[in-house]
Amino acid sequence: MNRPNPVLIHLHEGGFVQGGKSREAVTLLNQLAGHGWLCISANYRLRRAAEFPNPLVDTKRAIAWAREHADDFDADASQVYLVGCSAGGHLAASAALTPNQPRFQPGFEDAKTDIAGVISIYGYLGARTDDPASSPVALAHHEAPPMLLIQGANDSMLPPGARGGWADSLRSASRSPVVYAELPNTQHAFDYLASVRARATADAAEAFLAWVRSREQPAGTMEHPIDPHHP
């Protein structure tokens, strides 16, 4: 009997002011869909409606929907993963680090929003507001799921020196692996086209996901919400 398909939810880039689903990471999504994954590209609130934590709430809704409807697509509700680009990387990491927290699930507080792993591609992982919860790095805790961070060495859209520092901060807090990969001579948004870099990133992401699936306990086994400020 075949195993149900794992689920990958993609979150687009655009600085929380623009963008739309399926604009980038298309190479990755097509590759995984061709290999049996259920791939979902999700929208979230932008511009004036994107004040914190609204886009994070939308991300949680996407996770809850995917888990609720997994059986409809022969998918595995315990094997939901997130991938995000730039601002989407911020949302993917934030959602991964705040499973089942009622503050970010208004109206669906009882929904399970655990995920099994996360990939951030040229993601911004710093703060959005004065609220510490608006920074994925500040949310880091020991029960975080495995993470893969892929950045461009020449990315002028992100703070200088922050990329590796973000990875170090997440790694120091988490008991799970935090893998950091930096592509040489690479700018922001390098996966708009099916370039060599985009294809290499898709291969690396798929290898990471296969490795996580081979070793991690399925998501959805936590009985209580995690508060990263109370280990």
Short mmCIF file of N, CA, C and O in Angstrom, two decimals, residues 6 14 26 42 50 52 70 72 75-76 80 82 86 88-89 121 129 143 159 210:
data_model
loop_
_atom_site.label_atom_id
_atom_site.label_comp_id
_atom_site.label_asym_id
_atom_site.label_seq_id
_atom_site.Cartn_x
_atom_site.Cartn_y
_atom_site.Cartn_z
N PRO A 6 3.25 13.54 0.90
CA PRO A 6 3.59 14.67 1.78
C PRO A 6 3.12 15.97 1.15
O PRO A 6 2.84 16.04 -0.05
N GLY A 14 7.92 39.44 -1.73
CA GLY A 14 7.32 40.72 -2.08
C GLY A 14 7.30 41.75 -0.98
O GLY A 14 6.63 42.78 -1.09
N VAL A 26 8.87 28.15 -8.76
CA VAL A 26 8.11 27.28 -9.66
C VAL A 26 8.91 26.02 -10.01
O VAL A 26 8.35 24.92 -10.10
N ALA A 42 0.24 29.50 -1.58
CA ALA A 42 -0.77 30.22 -0.81
C ALA A 42 -0.58 31.73 -0.89
O ALA A 42 0.56 32.22 -0.91
N ALA A 50 -1.46 44.01 5.74
CA ALA A 50 -0.40 43.09 6.13
C ALA A 50 0.28 43.45 7.44
O ALA A 50 1.38 42.98 7.71
N PHE A 52 1.46 43.22 11.14
CA PHE A 52 1.70 42.04 11.96
C PHE A 52 0.57 41.87 12.97
O PHE A 52 0.14 42.86 13.57
N ALA A 70 -6.38 17.07 3.88
CA ALA A 70 -5.35 16.19 3.34
C ALA A 70 -5.94 14.92 2.73
O ALA A 70 -5.52 14.48 1.65
N ASP A 72 -8.64 14.49 1.23
CA ASP A 72 -9.27 14.74 -0.06
C ASP A 72 -8.28 14.61 -1.22
O ASP A 72 -8.70 14.40 -2.37
N ALA A 75 -3.27 12.90 0.78
CA ALA A 75 -2.07 13.49 1.38
C ALA A 75 -2.00 13.14 2.86
O ALA A 75 -2.98 12.74 3.48
N ASP A 76 -0.81 13.31 3.42
CA ASP A 76 -0.52 12.96 4.81
C ASP A 76 -0.55 14.22 5.67
O ASP A 76 0.33 15.08 5.56
N VAL A 80 3.38 17.90 6.71
CA VAL A 80 3.21 19.21 6.09
C VAL A 80 4.49 20.01 6.28
O VAL A 80 4.98 20.15 7.41
N LEU A 82 6.82 23.65 4.98
CA LEU A 82 6.69 25.01 4.46
C LEU A 82 7.95 25.40 3.71
O LEU A 82 9.06 25.06 4.13
N SER A 86 11.99 35.06 0.60
CA SER A 86 12.07 36.44 1.10
C SER A 86 11.06 36.66 2.23
O SER A 86 11.18 36.03 3.28
N GLY A 88 8.15 35.55 2.32
CA GLY A 88 7.57 34.24 2.54
C GLY A 88 8.43 33.36 3.41
O GLY A 88 7.92 32.53 4.17
N GLY A 89 9.76 33.54 3.34
CA GLY A 89 10.65 32.82 4.23
C GLY A 89 10.45 33.23 5.68
O GLY A 89 10.52 32.42 6.60
N ILE A 121 14.14 30.42 1.51
CA ILE A 121 14.98 30.74 0.36
C ILE A 121 15.09 32.26 0.26
O ILE A 121 14.08 32.94 0.12
N THR A 129 8.38 44.51 13.42
CA THR A 129 7.88 45.56 14.30
C THR A 129 8.66 45.50 15.61
O THR A 129 9.61 44.74 15.76
N GLU A 143 12.28 23.19 20.52
CA GLU A 143 11.42 22.21 19.86
C GLU A 143 11.16 22.57 18.40
O GLU A 143 10.24 22.03 17.78
N PRO A 159 20.12 42.53 5.18
CA PRO A 159 21.16 43.22 5.94
C PRO A 159 22.50 42.51 5.83
O PRO A 159 22.58 41.28 5.97
N ALA A 210 13.67 14.87 1.91
CA ALA A 210 13.74 13.41 1.97
C ALA A 210 14.49 12.96 3.23
O ALA A 210 14.10 11.98 3.90
#
